Every structure is written in C-alpha cells, then in structure tokens.
Coordinates of C-alpha atoms and ligand atoms in Angstrom, one line a residue:
X43 CA 99.9 71.1 95.1
X44 CA 99.2 72.7 98.5
X45 CA 99.9 76.3 99.3
X46 CA 101.6 77.5 102.5
X47 CA 101.5 80.9 101.1
X48 CA 100.9 84.3 102.4
X49 CA 98.4 85.0 99.7
X50 CA 95.4 85.4 101.9
X51 CA 96.9 87.6 104.5
X52 CA 94.4 88.8 107.1
X53 CA 94.7 91.3 109.9
X54 CA 94.6 88.4 112.4
X55 CA 97.9 87.2 111.1
X56 CA 99.6 90.5 112.1
X57 CA 102.3 91.2 113.0
X58 CA 103.7 88.5 110.7
X59 CA 107.4 88.6 111.7
X60 CA 108.0 85.2 110.0
X61 CA 107.2 86.7 106.5
X62 CA 109.3 89.8 107.3
X63 CA 112.3 87.6 108.3
X64 CA 111.9 85.5 105.2
X65 CA 112.0 88.6 102.9
X66 CA 115.1 89.9 104.7
X67 CA 116.8 86.5 104.4
X68 CA 115.8 86.0 100.7
X69 CA 117.1 89.5 99.9
X70 CA 120.5 88.8 101.4
X71 CA 120.7 85.3 100.0
X72 CA 119.7 86.2 96.4
X73 CA 121.5 89.5 96.0
X74 CA 118.4 91.7 96.3
X75 CA 119.3 94.0 99.2
X76 CA 122.3 93.9 101.5
X77 CA 122.9 95.9 104.6
X78 CA 125.3 98.7 103.7
X79 CA 129.0 98.8 104.8
X80 CA 128.6 95.3 106.2
X81 CA 132.3 94.5 106.2
X82 CA 132.8 97.5 108.6
X83 CA 130.0 96.3 110.9
X84 CA 127.2 98.0 108.9
X85 CA 125.8 101.5 108.9
X86 CA 122.4 101.7 110.4
X87 CA 119.5 102.4 108.1
X88 CA 121.4 102.2 104.8
X89 CA 121.1 99.5 102.3
X90 CA 122.8 98.4 99.0
X91 CA 120.8 96.9 96.2
X92 CA 122.6 93.8 94.8
X93 CA 122.7 92.4 91.3
X94 CA 119.1 91.2 91.4
X95 CA 117.7 94.1 93.6
X96 CA 119.1 96.8 91.3
X97 CA 117.2 95.3 88.4
X98 CA 114.0 95.1 90.3
X99 CA 114.3 98.6 91.7
X100 CA 115.0 99.9 88.2
X101 CA 111.9 98.0 86.9
X102 CA 109.7 99.6 89.6
X103 CA 111.0 103.0 88.6
X104 CA 110.7 102.3 84.9
X105 CA 107.1 101.0 85.4
X106 CA 106.2 104.3 87.2
X107 CA 108.0 106.4 84.6
X108 CA 106.3 104.6 81.8
X109 CA 102.8 105.1 83.2
X110 CA 103.4 108.7 84.5
X111 CA 105.5 110.1 81.7
X112 CA 105.9 107.9 78.6
X113 CA 102.2 107.2 78.2
X114 CA 101.0 110.7 78.9
X115 CA 101.4 113.8 76.7
X116 CA 100.5 116.0 79.7
X117 CA 103.4 115.0 81.9
X118 CA 107.1 115.8 81.4
X119 CA 110.2 114.6 83.2
X120 CA 112.8 116.4 85.3
X121 CA 116.0 115.5 87.1
X122 CA 116.8 118.3 89.6
X123 CA 119.8 118.6 91.9
X124 CA 120.0 116.9 95.3
X125 CA 121.9 119.7 96.9
X126 CA 120.1 122.9 97.5
X127 CA 120.5 126.3 99.1
X128 CA 118.7 127.2 102.4
X129 CA 116.4 129.7 100.5
X130 CA 114.6 126.8 98.9
X131 CA 113.9 125.1 102.2
X132 CA 113.0 128.3 103.9
X133 CA 110.3 128.9 101.3
X134 CA 109.0 125.3 101.3
X135 CA 108.7 125.4 105.1
X136 CA 111.1 122.5 105.7
X137 CA 113.6 124.5 107.8
X138 CA 110.9 125.6 110.2
X139 CA 108.4 122.7 110.1
X140 CA 110.0 119.5 108.9
X141 CA 110.6 118.1 112.3
X142 CA 109.5 115.3 114.5
X143 CA 108.9 115.5 118.3
X144 CA 111.8 113.7 120.0
X145 CA 111.9 112.4 123.6
X146 CA 114.8 110.8 125.5
X147 CA 114.4 108.1 128.1
X148 CA 116.3 109.3 131.2
X149 CA 116.8 105.7 132.3
X150 CA 118.3 104.1 129.2
X151 CA 119.1 107.0 127.0
X152 CA 117.1 105.7 124.0
X153 CA 115.5 108.3 121.7
X154 CA 112.0 107.9 120.4
X155 CA 109.5 109.8 118.3
X156 CA 106.9 110.9 120.8
X157 CA 104.0 110.6 118.2
X158 CA 104.9 107.0 117.5
X159 CA 105.0 105.7 121.1
X160 CA 102.4 103.0 121.8
X161 CA 102.1 104.3 125.4
X162 CA 103.3 107.9 125.8
X163 CA 104.7 107.1 129.3
X164 CA 106.5 103.8 128.6
X165 CA 109.9 103.5 127.0
X166 CA 109.7 100.7 124.4
X167 CA 113.5 100.1 124.9
X168 CA 113.8 99.5 128.6
X169 CA 110.1 99.3 129.7
X170 CA 110.5 102.0 132.4
X171 CA 107.5 104.4 133.0
X172 CA 107.5 108.1 133.2
X173 CA 111.2 108.6 132.4
X174 CA 110.9 110.7 129.2
X175 CA 112.3 114.2 128.8
X176 CA 110.1 117.0 127.5
X177 CA 109.6 116.6 123.8
X178 CA 111.7 118.8 121.5
X179 CA 111.4 119.3 117.8
X180 CA 114.1 117.6 115.8
X181 CA 114.6 118.8 112.2
X182 CA 115.0 115.9 109.7
X183 CA 117.1 117.8 107.1
X184 CA 120.7 116.7 106.4
X185 CA 122.8 119.8 106.5
X186 CA 126.2 120.1 104.8
X187 CA 128.6 122.6 103.3
X188 CA 129.4 123.5 99.7
X189 CA 132.9 124.7 99.2
X190 CA 136.4 123.8 100.5
X191 CA 136.8 126.2 103.4
X192 CA 134.6 125.5 106.4
X193 CA 134.2 129.1 107.5
X194 CA 133.2 130.6 104.2
X195 CA 131.5 127.6 102.7
X196 CA 127.9 128.0 101.8
X197 CA 125.4 126.0 103.8
X198 CA 123.6 123.4 101.7
X199 CA 120.9 120.8 102.4
X200 CA 120.3 117.4 100.9
X201 CA 116.8 117.4 99.6
X202 CA 114.3 115.6 101.9
X203 CA 111.8 115.3 98.9
X204 CA 112.1 115.6 95.2
X205 CA 109.0 117.8 95.0
X206 CA 110.7 121.2 95.5
X207 CA 112.8 120.7 92.4
X208 CA 109.6 120.6 90.4
X209 CA 108.1 123.7 92.0
X210 CA 111.3 125.9 91.6
X211 CA 111.5 124.8 87.9
X212 CA 107.8 125.5 87.2
X213 CA 108.5 128.6 85.1
X214 CA 111.5 126.9 83.2
X215 CA 109.4 123.9 82.3
X216 CA 106.3 125.9 81.4
X217 CA 108.2 128.0 78.9
X218 CA 110.5 125.3 77.5
X219 CA 107.9 122.6 77.1
X220 CA 105.0 124.8 76.0
X221 CA 102.6 122.9 78.2
X222 CA 99.7 124.6 79.9
X223 CA 97.7 123.5 82.9
X224 CA 96.6 120.8 83.4
X225 CA 100.1 119.4 83.1
X226 CA 102.6 117.6 85.3
X227 CA 106.3 117.4 86.1
X228 CA 107.6 114.1 87.2
X229 CA 110.8 113.1 88.9
X230 CA 112.5 110.0 90.3
X231 CA 115.5 110.4 92.6
X232 CA 117.1 110.1 96.0
X233 CA 115.9 111.9 99.0
X234 CA 117.4 112.1 102.5
X235 CA 115.8 112.4 105.9
X236 CA 117.6 112.1 109.3
X237 CA 114.8 109.8 110.6
X238 CA 114.7 109.4 114.3
X239 CA 113.4 105.9 114.1
X240 CA 114.4 104.3 110.8
X241 CA 113.5 100.7 110.5
X242 CA 111.5 97.8 109.1
X243 CA 114.2 97.0 106.6
X244 CA 114.0 99.4 103.6
X245 CA 110.6 100.8 104.7
X246 CA 112.0 103.8 106.6
X247 CA 115.6 104.7 105.8
X248 CA 117.6 107.9 105.9
X249 CA 118.5 107.6 102.2
X250 CA 115.7 106.5 99.9
X251 CA 114.3 107.0 96.5
X252 CA 111.1 108.8 95.6
X253 CA 108.8 108.9 92.6
X254 CA 106.9 112.1 92.6
X255 CA 104.7 114.1 90.2
X256 CA 103.4 117.6 90.6
X257 CA 100.3 118.1 88.5
X258 CA 99.5 121.8 87.9
X259 CA 95.8 122.5 87.3
X260 CA 93.4 125.5 87.1
X261 CA 92.1 126.0 90.6
X262 CA 88.5 125.1 89.7
X263 CA 89.6 121.7 88.5
X264 CA 91.6 120.7 91.5
X265 CA 89.2 118.5 93.3
X266 CA 88.3 116.6 90.1
X267 CA 92.0 115.9 89.3
X268 CA 92.6 114.9 92.9
X269 CA 89.9 112.1 92.6
X270 CA 91.4 111.2 89.2
X271 CA 94.9 110.7 90.6
X272 CA 93.7 108.8 93.6
X273 CA 92.1 106.2 91.3
X274 CA 94.9 106.2 88.8
X275 CA 97.6 105.6 91.4
X276 CA 95.6 102.9 93.2
X277 CA 95.1 101.1 89.9
X278 CA 98.8 101.3 89.0
X279 CA 99.6 98.9 91.9
X280 CA 96.8 96.5 90.9
X281 CA 97.8 96.6 87.2
X282 CA 101.3 95.6 88.3
X283 CA 100.1 92.5 90.1
X284 CA 99.6 93.6 93.6
X285 CA 96.9 91.6 95.4
X286 CA 93.8 93.8 95.8
X287 CA 93.2 92.6 99.3
X288 CA 96.6 93.8 100.4
X289 CA 96.2 97.4 99.3
X290 CA 93.8 100.2 100.1
X291 CA 93.2 103.9 99.6
X292 CA 92.8 105.7 102.9
X293 CA 91.6 109.3 103.0
X294 CA 93.3 111.4 105.8
X295 CA 91.1 112.7 108.6
X296 CA 90.9 116.4 109.1
X297 CA 93.4 116.2 112.0
X298 CA 96.0 114.6 109.7
X299 CA 95.9 117.2 107.0
X300 CA 98.7 119.8 106.5
X301 CA 97.3 123.3 106.8
X302 CA 97.5 123.9 103.1
X303 CA 96.1 120.6 102.0
X304 CA 92.4 120.3 101.2
X305 CA 92.6 116.5 100.7
X306 CA 95.2 113.7 101.1
X307 CA 94.8 110.0 100.6
X308 CA 97.4 107.3 101.2
X309 CA 97.8 104.2 99.2
X310 CA 98.5 101.7 102.0
X311 CA 99.9 98.2 101.8
X312 CA 99.3 95.4 104.3
X313 CA 102.9 95.0 105.5
X314 CA 103.9 92.2 107.9
X315 CA 103.4 94.8 110.8
X316 CA 100.0 95.9 109.5
X317 CA 98.6 98.6 107.1
X318 CA 101.2 101.3 106.3
X319 CA 101.8 104.0 103.7
X320 CA 103.2 103.4 100.3
X321 CA 102.2 106.6 98.6
X322 CA 100.4 109.9 99.4
X323 CA 98.2 111.7 97.0
X324 CA 97.7 115.3 98.1
X325 CA 95.7 118.3 96.9
X326 CA 98.2 121.0 97.9
X327 CA 96.4 124.0 96.6
X328 CA 98.7 126.8 95.5
X329 CA 100.8 126.7 98.6
X330 CA 104.1 125.7 97.1
X331 CA 104.1 128.1 94.1
X332 CA 102.9 131.0 96.2
X333 CA 105.7 130.4 98.8
X334 CA 108.4 130.2 96.1
X335 CA 107.0 133.2 94.3
X336 CA 107.1 135.3 97.5
X337 CA 110.5 134.2 98.6
X338 CA 112.2 134.3 95.2
X339 CA 110.4 137.3 93.7
X340 CA 109.9 135.3 90.5
X341 CA 106.4 135.1 89.0
X342 CA 105.2 131.5 89.1
X343 CA 101.8 132.0 87.4
X344 CA 100.1 131.0 84.2
X345 CA 98.4 133.4 81.9
X346 CA 95.4 131.9 80.3
X347 CA 95.1 133.7 77.0
X348 CA 91.6 132.4 76.1
X349 CA 90.1 133.6 79.4
X350 CA 92.5 136.6 79.6
X351 CA 93.3 135.7 83.2
X352 CA 96.4 135.1 85.3
X353 CA 96.4 132.5 88.1
X354 CA 98.7 130.5 90.3
X355 CA 97.9 126.8 89.4
X356 CA 96.9 124.4 92.1
X357 CA 98.8 121.2 92.5
X358 CA 97.8 117.6 92.9
X359 CA 100.8 115.5 94.0
X360 CA 101.1 111.7 93.9
X361 CA 104.3 111.0 95.9
X362 CA 105.5 107.5 96.2
X363 CA 108.7 105.8 97.6
X364 CA 110.5 103.7 95.0
X365 CA 112.4 101.6 97.6
X366 CA 109.4 101.1 99.8
X367 CA 107.2 100.2 96.8
X368 CA 109.8 97.6 95.7
X369 CA 109.7 96.0 99.1
X370 CA 105.9 95.9 99.1
X371 CA 105.9 94.2 95.7
X372 CA 108.5 91.7 97.0
X373 CA 106.3 90.9 100.0
X374 CA 103.1 90.6 98.0
X375 CA 104.8 88.3 95.4
X376 CA 106.4 86.0 98.0
X377 CA 104.8 82.5 97.9
X378 CA 105.7 79.1 99.3
X379 CA 104.2 76.1 97.7
X380 CA 104.4 72.4 98.6
X381 CA 105.8 70.5 95.7
X382 CA 106.0 66.8 96.5
X383 CA 108.1 66.7 99.7
X384 CA 109.7 70.0 99.1
X385 CA 108.7 73.7 99.7
X386 CA 109.2 75.8 96.7
X387 CA 109.7 79.6 97.2
X388 CA 108.5 81.6 94.3
X389 CA 108.2 85.3 93.7
X390 CA 105.1 85.7 91.5
X391 CA 106.1 89.1 90.3
X392 CA 104.5 90.9 87.3
X393 CA 106.8 90.3 84.4
X394 CA 107.4 94.0 84.1
X395 CA 108.8 94.1 87.6
X396 CA 110.7 90.7 87.5
X397 CA 114.5 91.3 87.6
X398 CA 115.2 88.9 84.8
X399 CA 112.5 88.1 82.2
X400 CA 114.1 84.8 81.4
X401 CA 117.1 82.6 82.1
X402 CA 118.9 80.5 79.6
X403 CA 120.1 77.2 81.1
X404 CA 122.4 74.8 79.2
X405 CA 121.6 71.4 80.6
X406 CA 125.3 70.5 80.9
X407 CA 128.6 72.3 81.1
X408 CA 129.8 70.5 78.0
X409 CA 131.3 72.9 75.4
X410 CA 128.9 71.6 72.7
X411 CA 126.0 72.9 74.7
X412 CA 127.6 76.0 76.3
X413 CA 128.5 77.4 72.8
X414 CA 125.0 77.4 71.2
X415 CA 123.3 78.2 74.5
X416 CA 125.5 81.3 74.8
X417 CA 124.6 82.3 71.3
X418 CA 120.9 81.9 72.2
X419 CA 121.4 84.0 75.3
X420 CA 123.2 86.8 73.4
X421 CA 120.3 86.9 70.9
X422 CA 117.6 87.0 73.6
X423 CA 119.6 89.5 75.7
X424 CA 119.2 92.0 72.9
X425 CA 115.4 92.1 73.7
X426 CA 115.1 91.2 77.5
X427 CA 117.1 91.2 80.7
X428 CA 118.3 87.5 80.7
X429 CA 120.2 85.4 83.2
X430 CA 122.6 82.7 82.1
X431 CA 123.2 79.8 84.6
X432 CA 125.2 76.7 84.0
X433 CA 125.9 75.6 87.5
X434 CA 124.3 72.7 89.5
X435 CA 121.5 70.4 88.6
X436 CA 118.7 71.8 86.4
X437 CA 116.1 71.4 89.2
X438 CA 118.2 73.6 91.6
X439 CA 118.6 76.2 88.9
X440 CA 114.8 76.3 88.3
X441 CA 114.3 76.9 92.0
X442 CA 116.9 79.6 92.1
X443 CA 115.1 81.4 89.3
X444 CA 111.7 80.9 91.0
X445 CA 113.1 82.6 94.1
X446 CA 114.0 85.7 92.1
X447 CA 110.8 85.7 90.1
X448 CA 112.1 84.9 86.6
X449 CA 109.0 84.2 84.5
X450 CA 110.6 81.8 82.0
X451 CA 113.5 79.3 82.0
X452 CA 114.8 78.2 78.6
X453 CA 116.7 74.9 78.8
X454 CA 119.1 74.0 76.0
X455 CA 119.7 70.3 76.1
X456 CA 121.5 67.7 73.9
X457 CA 118.3 67.2 71.8
X458 CA 118.4 70.9 71.0
X459 CA 121.5 70.2 68.9
X460 CA 119.4 68.0 66.6
X461 CA 115.9 69.4 66.7
X462 CA 116.8 73.1 67.1
X463 CA 114.2 73.3 69.9
X464 CA 114.4 74.2 73.6
X465 CA 112.2 73.6 76.7
X466 CA 110.5 76.6 78.1
X467 CA 109.3 76.4 81.8
X468 CA 106.7 78.7 83.2
X469 CA 107.5 80.0 86.7
X470 CA 104.0 80.0 88.1
X471 CA 102.6 76.7 86.6
X472 CA 105.9 74.9 86.3
X473 CA 104.6 73.6 83.0
X474 CA 107.1 72.9 80.2
X475 CA 106.7 73.3 76.5
X476 CA 109.1 72.4 73.7
X477 CA 109.5 75.2 71.2
X478 CA 111.5 75.6 68.0
X479 CA 114.3 78.1 68.6
X480 CA 113.1 79.9 65.5
X481 CA 109.7 80.6 67.2
X482 CA 111.0 81.4 70.6
X483 CA 111.4 85.2 70.3
X484 CA 107.8 85.6 68.9
X485 CA 106.4 83.3 71.6
X486 CA 108.2 85.3 74.4
X487 CA 107.2 88.6 72.8
X488 CA 103.5 87.7 73.3
X489 CA 104.1 87.1 77.0
X490 CA 106.8 89.6 78.1
X491 CA 107.0 93.3 78.1
Ligands
LIG548 N1 106.5 115.5 98.6 C1 105.6 114.9 99.5 C2 106.3 113.8 100.3 O1 107.6 113.7 100.2 P1 106.0 111.9 102.0 O2 104.7 111.2 102.4 O3 106.8 112.5 103.1 O4 105.5 113.1 101.0 C3 106.3 110.3 100.0 O5 106.9 111.0 101.1 C4 106.7 108.9 100.0 O6 108.1 108.7 100.1 C5 106.1 108.1 101.1 O7 104.8 107.7 100.9 C6 107.1 106.9 101.2 O8 106.7 105.9 100.2 C7 108.4 107.5 100.8 N2 109.2 107.8 102.0 C8 109.1 108.9 102.8 N3 110.0 108.8 103.8 C9 110.7 107.7 103.6 C10 111.8 107.0 104.3 N4 112.4 107.6 105.3 N5 112.3 105.8 103.8 C11 111.7 105.3 102.7 N6 110.7 105.9 102.0 C12 110.2 107.0 102.4

C-alpha cells in the first residue's frame, strides 16, 4: 500500500492549499463543519458544526476537561456568563487595550490589520502601493445592550475570553471549594471577537470556543509552574495522537510579551499555511487579580495560615481554542492511501477524539439482519457513540466511516444469524477479525476509551 499522505509535512510544502481545500471539502461533505446561514448566502466568519463535527468538537473539549479537571484534584471547573458589565472589561484592560491597528486602502476600500501586512505599503487586495490611511486602533469587543429600552438599557459586552470569569470568581471558588494555592479554575465556553481579518476556515472566527485554565500559585513558585504547564500542555496534544513533527512549543521573544507577562510560550501547529498558534501558556503574575481587586474593592488574596502571610497569587494560564484545536487534529489526522486502484481517505484520529467509536453495519437491508443488528447497535450505544448505516454496498460504507475516522466497523451478516459472531474491521490496518458477539464488548473495551 502506497501513501500519498501528508504525514511527513515539511516547511518546503507550504503553503499547502491543496490540503486546506481538502479539509474544507471533507468537512462540508461529511457533516463536520458547514458555513453558517448558507441558505441566506452565508454570514462571514461563522460556522455550524454538523452531526459529525459536533461529536468531534465535544470530544476535543471532553479530552481537555478530563485531563485538566477530572484527573486533577487541584483544578475545579466553572461556567461563567458570556455577557458582562463594562466594569469587568475596564479592569481587565480590554476596553482600552484590546484592539488591533487598522488601515484602509484608499484605492479599493479594503481594511487590513497593519501588523499582519506582508509589505506595510502594499494592499494585498488590489496590489496598489502607498494607499493606506493612518492606522487607527479598532477595539475587538462586541458591544450590546441589556434591557428592553435602548436609552436606559445597560451597556454589556460579549466576553472576548473566558479567563475573566475565573478571575472575578476567584474569591467565590476559593471559599466554596476550600482549595488553596496552587490550584486552578478551568472553563470551556464561547468567546467573541470582532476580528478585522477572520479567515483560514475555523482558525480565526468572530465566534469561537476556548478552553482556559487559571492556575493560582504562591509567587515564589510561578516560574516552576510555568515550565510544568508548558510541558504538560505540549504533551496533551501528543498523547492525543498529534504527530510530533507537526507541533512545537515556541517561547515568545521579549518584544512579544504583554507588559505584565514574565513568560509566554505558544503551542504551535504546522497548518497548511505554516506554523501558527494553537494555545498560549502565560505567566501572568498577579496582574489580573490586582486589577479586579483595585476596581471592585473586593479582596482577592489568599491568607496562608501556616506562614501567617497574605498574598495575591500569581497566575499561570494555559489558554487554548477548542474550535482551532479540532481543526488542527483534523488536518493532522487526514491521510490518503493508495488501495489497489483507489485512493482511500482516512482520518487517523485518536479513538478518544473520533466522532463515532464504532459503526454497526448490517450487510443487507433484509429485516432478518436489520432486527438483530439494531439490537446489537442499541447494546453497544449504551457504552460508546455508535453509528448505524444500512445504505449502499459494504465497501462504500467502510470508506465513509474511514473518512470520519471511525476506529471500528462491526458487520452483521447472514452467518451472524447462525454463528452469533460479527466481523470487526480496523480503520487503520483494514484488517478484519471474526468475533463472537458475546465477546465483542470486552474486546472493544480493551481498545476504546
Ligand atoms: N486568556 C488569554 C487568551 O484569550 P488568546 O491567545 O487571545 O489568549 C487563546 O486566545 C486561544 O484562543 C488562542 O490560542 C486560540 O487557539 C484561540 N483563539 C483566539 N482567538 C480566536 C479566534 N478569533 N478564532 C478562533 N480561535 C481563537
């Protein structure tokens, strides 16, 4: 079997627009991601996750939650509100600082982020030189109103990050969970940014999901925990099947650091357009708690009884994008293989991330097979997310499952009625084994999360 795959991606292959197009097409064709409001001509930079995509996105988030919350006694979860009052964003600095420099091309009217221009004098839309306006700062926050009457309604903002919900609940969580530093608060949820240049499919959108954790530590332990979380987060991607050659940890240079950060590293993935950010791990010092303490007048400190001292904890923040991470896993898992005269597309996803863990396929639509195959499906669906597919020839059904990364296909055929056994096909090797139905659950339990 020959491989056409994108396994050994190298910098020389970039930009790899072919892979990018294939992922976008596969996403549409197999119900992973659709452009939003398509029947109305679409709405730029918004996407809907289809029947397969919603499962995969949920699996990415569940895998993060499992590793960050479930398996740790020192991290607790939170689900804070998306709408917030201006006071939160004044304190966090987002109202004054969360902006990008924007320039307009006087020739064609296109707007660009000045800091993202390849050549600061050339408009990438029309190619004209020296036609840009002076840069002005454009705030990325989405502003809205809370209340029915426009004049008196309170101004509210959609959160541009989930992080602030964790800072403003620091005291609540500290007292109710009885944790003490070092401990973390984790949250997954939607964030909104009025990006000037959204693009690259779900990489940069105006509405997206984040997976963030704020880890509160005694100040003297901050740099040790920063290294710990850089390693831990890098390894999370590798443990979930990401090819090591396609991922790297890049420490920020001094010129990239925010004024309060004493260290930030990005986990970067080799996207079809080159290396780009998946997640940032930042040593934020006590900036956020101090800001909220000053603006709200509420003490956001920890009293260490043993040392008889009061301090504002420092924060290490691993902040990842769920939607962006799902896209990276999709790209990394995408393989094309030559099978006889055919090209097989297969998503070699880690079973934990695979949308369906298995598919039950009755060989024919005859009722004598559909009945017991449905019963088998109902039994297995109690344990795993299963697909059930009775349409088309079995070979085509296998290929369909390969394309959405289903690790195992279980075929119920006419012999199954007599020998009470089924054929199980492995996604990656395409090998098939015959297993007694009575042993199937135990066999799968050894291989599936
Ligand atoms: N609390 C820190 C923070 O929000 P960030 O680097 O701005 O840091 C964290 O965002 C992660 O959120 C990014 O690494 C990225 O994966 C994701 N993200 C940020 N903006 C995004 C956007 N417009 N579309 C999709 N994902 C985005």
